[in-house]
Tab-separated table of C-alpha atoms in Angstrom:
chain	number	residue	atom	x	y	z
A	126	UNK	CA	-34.255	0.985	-8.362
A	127	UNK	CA	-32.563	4.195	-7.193
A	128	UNK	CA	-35.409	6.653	-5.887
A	129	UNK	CA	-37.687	4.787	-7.941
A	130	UNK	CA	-35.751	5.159	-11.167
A	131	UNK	CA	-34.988	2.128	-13.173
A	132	UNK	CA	-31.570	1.132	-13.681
A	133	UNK	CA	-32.453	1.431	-17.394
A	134	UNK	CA	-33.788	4.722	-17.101
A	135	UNK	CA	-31.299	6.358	-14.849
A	136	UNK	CA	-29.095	9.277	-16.126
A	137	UNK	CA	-26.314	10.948	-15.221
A	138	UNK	CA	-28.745	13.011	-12.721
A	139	UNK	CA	-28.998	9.792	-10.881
A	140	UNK	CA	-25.636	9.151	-10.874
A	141	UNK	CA	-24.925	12.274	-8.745
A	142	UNK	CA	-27.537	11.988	-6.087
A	143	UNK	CA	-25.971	8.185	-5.569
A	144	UNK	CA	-22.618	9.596	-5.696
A	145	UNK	CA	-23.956	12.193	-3.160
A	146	UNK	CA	-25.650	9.548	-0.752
A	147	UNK	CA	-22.614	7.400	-1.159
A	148	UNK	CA	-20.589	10.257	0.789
A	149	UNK	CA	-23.121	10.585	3.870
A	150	UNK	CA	-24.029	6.898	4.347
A	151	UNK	CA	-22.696	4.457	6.610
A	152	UNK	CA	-21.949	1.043	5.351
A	153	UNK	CA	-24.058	-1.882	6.858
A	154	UNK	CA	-22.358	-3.805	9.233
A	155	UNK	CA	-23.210	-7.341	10.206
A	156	UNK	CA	-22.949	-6.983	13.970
A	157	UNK	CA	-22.173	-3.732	16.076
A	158	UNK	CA	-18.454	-2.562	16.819
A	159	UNK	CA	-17.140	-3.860	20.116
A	160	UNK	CA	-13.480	-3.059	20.469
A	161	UNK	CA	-13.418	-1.090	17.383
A	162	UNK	CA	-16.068	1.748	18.259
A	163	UNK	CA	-13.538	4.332	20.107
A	164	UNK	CA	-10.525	3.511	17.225
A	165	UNK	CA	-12.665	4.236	14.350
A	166	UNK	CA	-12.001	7.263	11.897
A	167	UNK	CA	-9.227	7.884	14.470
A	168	UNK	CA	-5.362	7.970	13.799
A	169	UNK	CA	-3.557	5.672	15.734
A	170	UNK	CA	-0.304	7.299	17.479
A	171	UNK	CA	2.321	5.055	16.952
A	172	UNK	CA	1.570	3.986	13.347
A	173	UNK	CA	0.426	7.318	12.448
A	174	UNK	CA	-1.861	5.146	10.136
A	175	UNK	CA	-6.201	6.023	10.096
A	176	UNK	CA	-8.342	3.134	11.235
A	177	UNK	CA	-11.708	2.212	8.533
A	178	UNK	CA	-14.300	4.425	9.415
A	179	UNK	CA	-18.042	3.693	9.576
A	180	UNK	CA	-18.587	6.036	6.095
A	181	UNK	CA	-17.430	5.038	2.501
A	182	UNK	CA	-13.919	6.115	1.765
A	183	UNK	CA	-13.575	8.105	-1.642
A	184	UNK	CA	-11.473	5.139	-3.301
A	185	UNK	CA	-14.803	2.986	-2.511
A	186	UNK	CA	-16.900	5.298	-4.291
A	187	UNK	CA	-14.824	6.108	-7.271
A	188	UNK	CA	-14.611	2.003	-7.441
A	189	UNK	CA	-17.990	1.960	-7.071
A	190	UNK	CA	-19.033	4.490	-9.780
A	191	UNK	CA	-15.809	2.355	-12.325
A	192	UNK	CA	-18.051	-1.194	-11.969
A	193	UNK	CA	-21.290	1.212	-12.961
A	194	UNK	CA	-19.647	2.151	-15.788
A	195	UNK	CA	-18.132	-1.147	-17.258
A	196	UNK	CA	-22.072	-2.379	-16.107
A	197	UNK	CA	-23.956	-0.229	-18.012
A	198	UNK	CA	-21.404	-0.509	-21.341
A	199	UNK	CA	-21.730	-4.238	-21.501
A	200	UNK	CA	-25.644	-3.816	-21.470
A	201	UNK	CA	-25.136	-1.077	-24.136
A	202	UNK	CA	-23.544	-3.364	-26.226
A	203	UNK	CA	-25.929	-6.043	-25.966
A	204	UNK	CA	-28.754	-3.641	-26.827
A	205	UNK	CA	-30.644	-3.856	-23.597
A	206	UNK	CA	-29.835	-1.127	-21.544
A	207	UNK	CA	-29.885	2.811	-22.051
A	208	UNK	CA	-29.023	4.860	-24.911
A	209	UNK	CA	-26.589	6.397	-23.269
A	210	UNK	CA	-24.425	5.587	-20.168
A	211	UNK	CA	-25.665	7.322	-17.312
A	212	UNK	CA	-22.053	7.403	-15.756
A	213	UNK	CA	-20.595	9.747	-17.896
A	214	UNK	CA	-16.773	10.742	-18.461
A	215	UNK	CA	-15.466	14.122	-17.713
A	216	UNK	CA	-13.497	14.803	-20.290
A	217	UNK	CA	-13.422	19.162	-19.856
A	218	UNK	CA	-13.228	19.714	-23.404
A	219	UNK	CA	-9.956	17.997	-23.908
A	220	UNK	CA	-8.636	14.943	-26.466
A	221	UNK	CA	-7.802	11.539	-24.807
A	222	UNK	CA	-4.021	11.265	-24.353
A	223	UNK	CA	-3.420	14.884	-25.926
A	224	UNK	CA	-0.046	15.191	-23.827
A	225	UNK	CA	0.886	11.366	-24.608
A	226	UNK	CA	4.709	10.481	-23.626
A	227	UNK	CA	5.648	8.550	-26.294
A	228	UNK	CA	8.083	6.433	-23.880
A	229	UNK	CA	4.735	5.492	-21.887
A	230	UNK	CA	1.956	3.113	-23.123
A	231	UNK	CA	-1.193	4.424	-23.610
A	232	UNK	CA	-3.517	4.766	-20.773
A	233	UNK	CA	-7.520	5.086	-20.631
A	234	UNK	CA	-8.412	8.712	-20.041
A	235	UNK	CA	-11.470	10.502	-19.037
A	236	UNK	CA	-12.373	10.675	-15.180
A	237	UNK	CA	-15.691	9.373	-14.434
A	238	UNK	CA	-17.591	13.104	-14.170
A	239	UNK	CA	-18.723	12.782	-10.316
A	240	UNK	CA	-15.512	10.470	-8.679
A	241	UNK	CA	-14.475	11.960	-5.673
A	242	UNK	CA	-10.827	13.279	-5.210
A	243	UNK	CA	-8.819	10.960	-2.983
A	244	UNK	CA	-5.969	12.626	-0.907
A	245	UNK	CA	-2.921	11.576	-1.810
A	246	UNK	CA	-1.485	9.039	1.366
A	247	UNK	CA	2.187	8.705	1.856
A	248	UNK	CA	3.114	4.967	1.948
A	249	UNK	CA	4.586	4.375	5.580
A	250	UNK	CA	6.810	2.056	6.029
A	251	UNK	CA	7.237	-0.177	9.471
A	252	UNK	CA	10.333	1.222	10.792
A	253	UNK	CA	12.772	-1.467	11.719
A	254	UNK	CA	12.382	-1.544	15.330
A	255	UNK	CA	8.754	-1.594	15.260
A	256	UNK	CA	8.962	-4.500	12.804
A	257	UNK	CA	11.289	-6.122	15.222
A	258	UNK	CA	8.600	-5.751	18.156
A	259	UNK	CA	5.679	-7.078	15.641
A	260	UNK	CA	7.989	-9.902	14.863
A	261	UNK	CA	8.779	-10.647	18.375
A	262	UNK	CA	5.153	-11.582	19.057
A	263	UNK	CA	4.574	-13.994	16.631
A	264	UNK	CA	3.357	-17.191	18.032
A	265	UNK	CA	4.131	-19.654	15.547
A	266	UNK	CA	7.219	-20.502	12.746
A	267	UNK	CA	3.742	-20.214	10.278
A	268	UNK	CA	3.321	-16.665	10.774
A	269	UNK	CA	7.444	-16.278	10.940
A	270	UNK	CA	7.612	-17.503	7.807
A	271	UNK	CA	4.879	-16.083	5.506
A	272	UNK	CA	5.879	-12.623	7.318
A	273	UNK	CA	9.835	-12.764	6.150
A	274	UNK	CA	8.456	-13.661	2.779
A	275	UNK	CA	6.303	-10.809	2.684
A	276	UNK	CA	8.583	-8.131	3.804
A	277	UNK	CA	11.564	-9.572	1.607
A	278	UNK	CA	9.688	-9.236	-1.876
A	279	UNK	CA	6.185	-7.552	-1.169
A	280	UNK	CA	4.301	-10.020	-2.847
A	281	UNK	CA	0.373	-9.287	-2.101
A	282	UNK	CA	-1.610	-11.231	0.668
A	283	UNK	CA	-3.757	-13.372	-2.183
A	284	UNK	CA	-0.599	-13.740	-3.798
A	285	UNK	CA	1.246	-15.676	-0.778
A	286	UNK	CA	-1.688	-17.297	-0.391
A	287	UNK	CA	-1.653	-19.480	-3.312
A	288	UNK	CA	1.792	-20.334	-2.974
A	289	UNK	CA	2.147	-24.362	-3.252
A	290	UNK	CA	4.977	-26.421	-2.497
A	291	UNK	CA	6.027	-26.897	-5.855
A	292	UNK	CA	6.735	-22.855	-5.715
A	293	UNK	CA	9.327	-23.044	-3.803
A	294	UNK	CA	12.996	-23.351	-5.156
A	295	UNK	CA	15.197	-24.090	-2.584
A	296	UNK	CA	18.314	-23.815	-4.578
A	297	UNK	CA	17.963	-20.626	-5.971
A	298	UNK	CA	16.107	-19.211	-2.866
A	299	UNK	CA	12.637	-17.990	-5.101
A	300	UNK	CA	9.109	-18.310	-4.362
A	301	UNK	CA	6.424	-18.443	-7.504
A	302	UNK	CA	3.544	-16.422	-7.241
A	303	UNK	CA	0.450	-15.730	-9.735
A	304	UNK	CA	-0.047	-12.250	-9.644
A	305	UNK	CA	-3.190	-10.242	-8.908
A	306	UNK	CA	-5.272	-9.220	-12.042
A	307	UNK	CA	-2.817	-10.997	-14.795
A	308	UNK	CA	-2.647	-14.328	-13.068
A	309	UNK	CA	0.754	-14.047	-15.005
A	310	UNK	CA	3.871	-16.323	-13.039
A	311	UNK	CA	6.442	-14.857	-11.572
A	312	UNK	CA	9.398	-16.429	-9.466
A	313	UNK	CA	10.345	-13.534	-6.766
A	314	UNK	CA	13.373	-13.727	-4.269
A	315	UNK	CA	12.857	-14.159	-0.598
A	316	UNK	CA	15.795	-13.645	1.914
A	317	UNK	CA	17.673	-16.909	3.768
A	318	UNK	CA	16.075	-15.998	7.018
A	319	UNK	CA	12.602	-16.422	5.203
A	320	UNK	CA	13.825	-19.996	4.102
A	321	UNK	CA	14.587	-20.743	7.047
A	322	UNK	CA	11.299	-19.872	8.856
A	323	UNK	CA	9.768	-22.015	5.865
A	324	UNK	CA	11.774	-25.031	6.404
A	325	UNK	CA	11.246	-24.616	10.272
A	326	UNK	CA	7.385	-24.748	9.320
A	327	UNK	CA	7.514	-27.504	7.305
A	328	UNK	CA	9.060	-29.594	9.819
A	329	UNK	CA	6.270	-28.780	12.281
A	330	UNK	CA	3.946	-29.506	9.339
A	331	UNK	CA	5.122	-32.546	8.111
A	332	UNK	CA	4.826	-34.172	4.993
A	333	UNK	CA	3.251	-31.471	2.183
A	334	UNK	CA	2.129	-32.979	-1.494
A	335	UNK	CA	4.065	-30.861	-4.522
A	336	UNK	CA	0.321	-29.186	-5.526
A	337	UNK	CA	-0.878	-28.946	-1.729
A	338	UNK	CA	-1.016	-25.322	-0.330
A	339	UNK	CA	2.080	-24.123	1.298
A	340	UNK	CA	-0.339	-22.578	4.428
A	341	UNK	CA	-2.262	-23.936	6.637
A	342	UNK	CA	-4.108	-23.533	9.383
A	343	UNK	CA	-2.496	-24.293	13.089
A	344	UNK	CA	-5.357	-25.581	14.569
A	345	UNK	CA	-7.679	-28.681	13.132
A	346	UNK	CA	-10.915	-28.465	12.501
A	347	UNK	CA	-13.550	-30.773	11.740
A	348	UNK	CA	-16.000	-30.409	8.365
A	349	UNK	CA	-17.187	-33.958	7.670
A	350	UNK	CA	-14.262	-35.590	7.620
A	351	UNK	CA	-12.777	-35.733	10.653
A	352	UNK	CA	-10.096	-33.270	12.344
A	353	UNK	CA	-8.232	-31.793	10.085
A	354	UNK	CA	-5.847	-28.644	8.872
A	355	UNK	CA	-7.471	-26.289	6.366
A	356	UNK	CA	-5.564	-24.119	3.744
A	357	UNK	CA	-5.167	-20.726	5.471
A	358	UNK	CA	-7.059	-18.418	4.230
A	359	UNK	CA	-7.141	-14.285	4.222
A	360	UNK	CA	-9.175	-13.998	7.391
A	361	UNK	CA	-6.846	-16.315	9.483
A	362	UNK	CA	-3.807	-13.871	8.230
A	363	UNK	CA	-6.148	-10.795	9.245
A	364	UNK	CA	-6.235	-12.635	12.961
A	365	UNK	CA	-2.781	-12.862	13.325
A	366	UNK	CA	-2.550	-9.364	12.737
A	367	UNK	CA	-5.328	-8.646	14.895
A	368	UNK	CA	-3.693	-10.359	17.781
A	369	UNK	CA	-0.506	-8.894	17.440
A	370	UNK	CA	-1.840	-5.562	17.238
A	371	UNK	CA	-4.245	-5.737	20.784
A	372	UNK	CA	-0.786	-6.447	21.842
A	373	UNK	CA	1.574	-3.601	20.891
A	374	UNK	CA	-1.439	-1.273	19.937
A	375	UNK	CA	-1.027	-0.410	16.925
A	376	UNK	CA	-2.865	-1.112	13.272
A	377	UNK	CA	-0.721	-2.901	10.964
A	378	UNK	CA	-1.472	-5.047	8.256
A	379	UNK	CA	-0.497	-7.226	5.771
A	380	UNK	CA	-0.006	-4.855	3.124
A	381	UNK	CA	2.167	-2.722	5.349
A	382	UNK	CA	4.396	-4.921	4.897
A	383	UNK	CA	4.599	-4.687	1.147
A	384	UNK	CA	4.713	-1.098	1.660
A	385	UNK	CA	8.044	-1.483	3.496
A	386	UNK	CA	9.599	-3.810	1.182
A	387	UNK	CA	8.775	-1.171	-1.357
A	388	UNK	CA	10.443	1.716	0.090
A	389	UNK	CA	13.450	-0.751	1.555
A	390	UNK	CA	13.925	-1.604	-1.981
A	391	UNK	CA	13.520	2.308	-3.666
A	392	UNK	CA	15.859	3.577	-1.199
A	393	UNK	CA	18.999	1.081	-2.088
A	394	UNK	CA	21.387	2.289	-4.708
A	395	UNK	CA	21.881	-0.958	-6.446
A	396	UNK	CA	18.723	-1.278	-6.997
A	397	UNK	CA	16.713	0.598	-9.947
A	398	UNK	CA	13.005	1.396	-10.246
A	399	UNK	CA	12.650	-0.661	-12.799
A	400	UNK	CA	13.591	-3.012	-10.747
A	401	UNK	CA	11.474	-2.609	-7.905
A	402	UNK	CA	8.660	-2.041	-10.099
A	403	UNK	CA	8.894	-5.818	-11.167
A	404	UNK	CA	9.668	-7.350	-8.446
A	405	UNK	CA	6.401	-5.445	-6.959
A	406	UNK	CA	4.324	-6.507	-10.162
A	407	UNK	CA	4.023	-3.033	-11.274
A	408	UNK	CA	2.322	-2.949	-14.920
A	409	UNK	CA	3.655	0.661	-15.353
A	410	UNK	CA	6.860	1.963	-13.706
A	411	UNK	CA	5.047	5.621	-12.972
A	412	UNK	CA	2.748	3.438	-10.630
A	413	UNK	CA	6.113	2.448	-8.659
A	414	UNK	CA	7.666	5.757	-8.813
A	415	UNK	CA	4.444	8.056	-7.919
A	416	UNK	CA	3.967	5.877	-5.016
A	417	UNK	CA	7.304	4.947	-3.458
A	418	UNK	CA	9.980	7.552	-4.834
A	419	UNK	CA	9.204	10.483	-2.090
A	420	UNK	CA	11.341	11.263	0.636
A	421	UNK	CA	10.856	9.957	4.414
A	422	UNK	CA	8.810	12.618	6.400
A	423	UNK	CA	10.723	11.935	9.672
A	424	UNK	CA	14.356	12.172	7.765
A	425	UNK	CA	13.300	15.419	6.003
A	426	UNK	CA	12.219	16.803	9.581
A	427	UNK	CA	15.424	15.611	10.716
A	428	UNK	CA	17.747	17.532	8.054
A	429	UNK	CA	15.647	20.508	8.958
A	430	UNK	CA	15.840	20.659	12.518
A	431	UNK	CA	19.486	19.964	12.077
A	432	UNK	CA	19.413	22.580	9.908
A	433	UNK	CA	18.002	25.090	11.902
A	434	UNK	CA	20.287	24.175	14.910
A	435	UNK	CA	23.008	24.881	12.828
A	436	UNK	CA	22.250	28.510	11.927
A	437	UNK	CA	21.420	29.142	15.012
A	438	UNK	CA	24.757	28.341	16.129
A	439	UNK	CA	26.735	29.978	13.137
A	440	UNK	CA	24.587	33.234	14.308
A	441	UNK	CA	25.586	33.250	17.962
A	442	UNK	CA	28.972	32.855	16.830
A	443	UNK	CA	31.343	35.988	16.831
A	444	UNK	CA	32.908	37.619	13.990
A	445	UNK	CA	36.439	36.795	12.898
A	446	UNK	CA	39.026	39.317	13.765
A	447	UNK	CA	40.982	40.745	11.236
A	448	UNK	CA	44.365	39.969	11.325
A	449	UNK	CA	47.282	41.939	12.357
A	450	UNK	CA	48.536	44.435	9.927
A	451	UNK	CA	44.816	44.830	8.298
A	452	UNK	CA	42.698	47.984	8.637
A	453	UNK	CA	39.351	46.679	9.581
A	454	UNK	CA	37.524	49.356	7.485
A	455	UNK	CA	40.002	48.940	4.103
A	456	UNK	CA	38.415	45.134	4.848
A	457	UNK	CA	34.592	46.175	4.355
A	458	UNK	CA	35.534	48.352	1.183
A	459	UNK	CA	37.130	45.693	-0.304
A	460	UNK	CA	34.804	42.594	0.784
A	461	UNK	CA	31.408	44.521	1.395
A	462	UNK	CA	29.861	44.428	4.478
A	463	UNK	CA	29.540	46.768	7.475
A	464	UNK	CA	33.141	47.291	9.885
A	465	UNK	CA	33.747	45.455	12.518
């Protein structure tokens, strides 16, 4: 019930006031912020990256109002629901995929009438001596290891996650992954020092069956059957983040690092987009090139200071005499310009 309106009953009316609430309200939290309360909403100054905030982001909300929709169409077609769907398409008057390009698959059109615009973010990528100091602080080969995977290949967290031991091909230097949504295979490369971190781990580990988990946890715990290692898990990769970050202060995460391997890989001749696009799991290459073909902010600031220093020093710099034997006035007639 949604002020007192069945979810049978609702139209798109009460679609707008949730939409509306959705953009003032705070999300419930199980306990109060400690550490968190003075970073949040804020932008943190060396990452130049926003921390959560207390209120719904617009990508929540247009989520949100997407799960609605598929909600309300499966009761549709089993007859037990509305009419009509109450989250209705915006469509202005114009014909699904009017301005198809025929080199592009066809795409679902029609934005859900009250979604929220999202601002378009720059990816950022961890430049390399900030990636050196993160590394630096890692406590364990565990963390070494999953890390230089990650930032070699940009393979998701989940994704790394479920890596076994029987992904890994030593020979040919490629880790198997399951990717998100699909769940179709795919063997991605991972750089030598990665291996290395991996075998490093393994020793430390010990023996690992072909099917086990490649991760696990560092420390043992006990859940009925006595002390022992549990398959690592998202929220022990968000606390080794966590940690290193009340270290160097800054707000890093996981898929920061896929980020980087994205624009590492973008920005290398020999590589194409349709390259990167794979290896990131892409199902349509303008995903990969909307997101990561754009130019660095700090470079292009760079050119233009440079650029501005430089006409600043052709201005202060004095004209060129004419030569002997040339009238200076003959010169201006001929070339333009006002005599010297």
């Amino acid at each position: 019930m949604v002020l007192d309106v069945g979810w049978d009953k609702a139209t798109s009316r009460e679609v707008r006031d949730w939409v509306l609430w959705l953009g003032q309200a705070s999300k419930p939290r199980n306990s109060s912020r400690t550490t968190s309360i003075v970073t949040a909403g804020t932008v943190n100054p060396m990452t130049r990256k926003r921390y959560l905030g207390d209120q719904y982001e617009p990508r929540t909300v247009r989520h949100g109002n997407a799960v609605l929709r598929s909600f309300y169409e499966f009761w549709i077609e089993l007859g037990g629901g509305p009419l009509v769907n109450p989250v209705v398409l915006d469509r202005r008057g114009r014909r699904p995929n009017a301005h198809h390009n025929p080199l592009e698959p066809f795409r679902a059109e029609g934005r859900i009438r009250y979604n929220p615009k999202v601002p378009k973010r720059t990816p950022r990528e961890i430049p390399d001596e900030r990636w050196n100091e993160l590394f630096a602080e890692l406590r364990s080969n565990r963390d070494r290891a999953i890390l230089s995977v990650a930032i070699s290949n940009g393979a998701r967290a989940a994704e790394l996650l479920g890596v076994r031991g029987v992904d890994l091909d030593w020979g040919e230097q490629l880790v198997r992954v399951f990717r998100k949504g699909s769940d179709a295979e795919q063997w991605l490369p991972a750089s030598p020092e990665a291996f290395v971190w991996i075998r490093l781990y393994l020793a430390e580990l010990g023996a690992l069956e072909p099917n086990e988990p490649l991760w696990w946890t560092l420390r043992r715990r006990d859940h009925g059957e006595g002390l022992r290692r549990q398959p690592m898990n998202y929220e022990a990769l968000r606390a080794v983040f966590r940690r290193v970050n009340a270290l160097l202060g800054t707000n890093y995460s996981m898929h920061d690092l896929r980020h980087t391997a994205a624009i590492r890989m973008s920005r290398d001749e020999a590589l194409s987009m349709r390259d990167v696009q794979t290896i990131l799991g892409h199902t349509h290459l303008s995903t990969t090139a909307d997101v990561y073909l754009v130019e660095d902010e700090a470079k292009v600031i760079r050119r233009v200071q440079q650029h501005l220093v430089e006409h600043e020093r052709r201005a202060q710099q004095p004209a060129p005499v004419p030569a002997v034997g040339y009238d200076d006035a003959d010169l201006s007639v001929l070339f333009g310009g006002q005599p010297q």
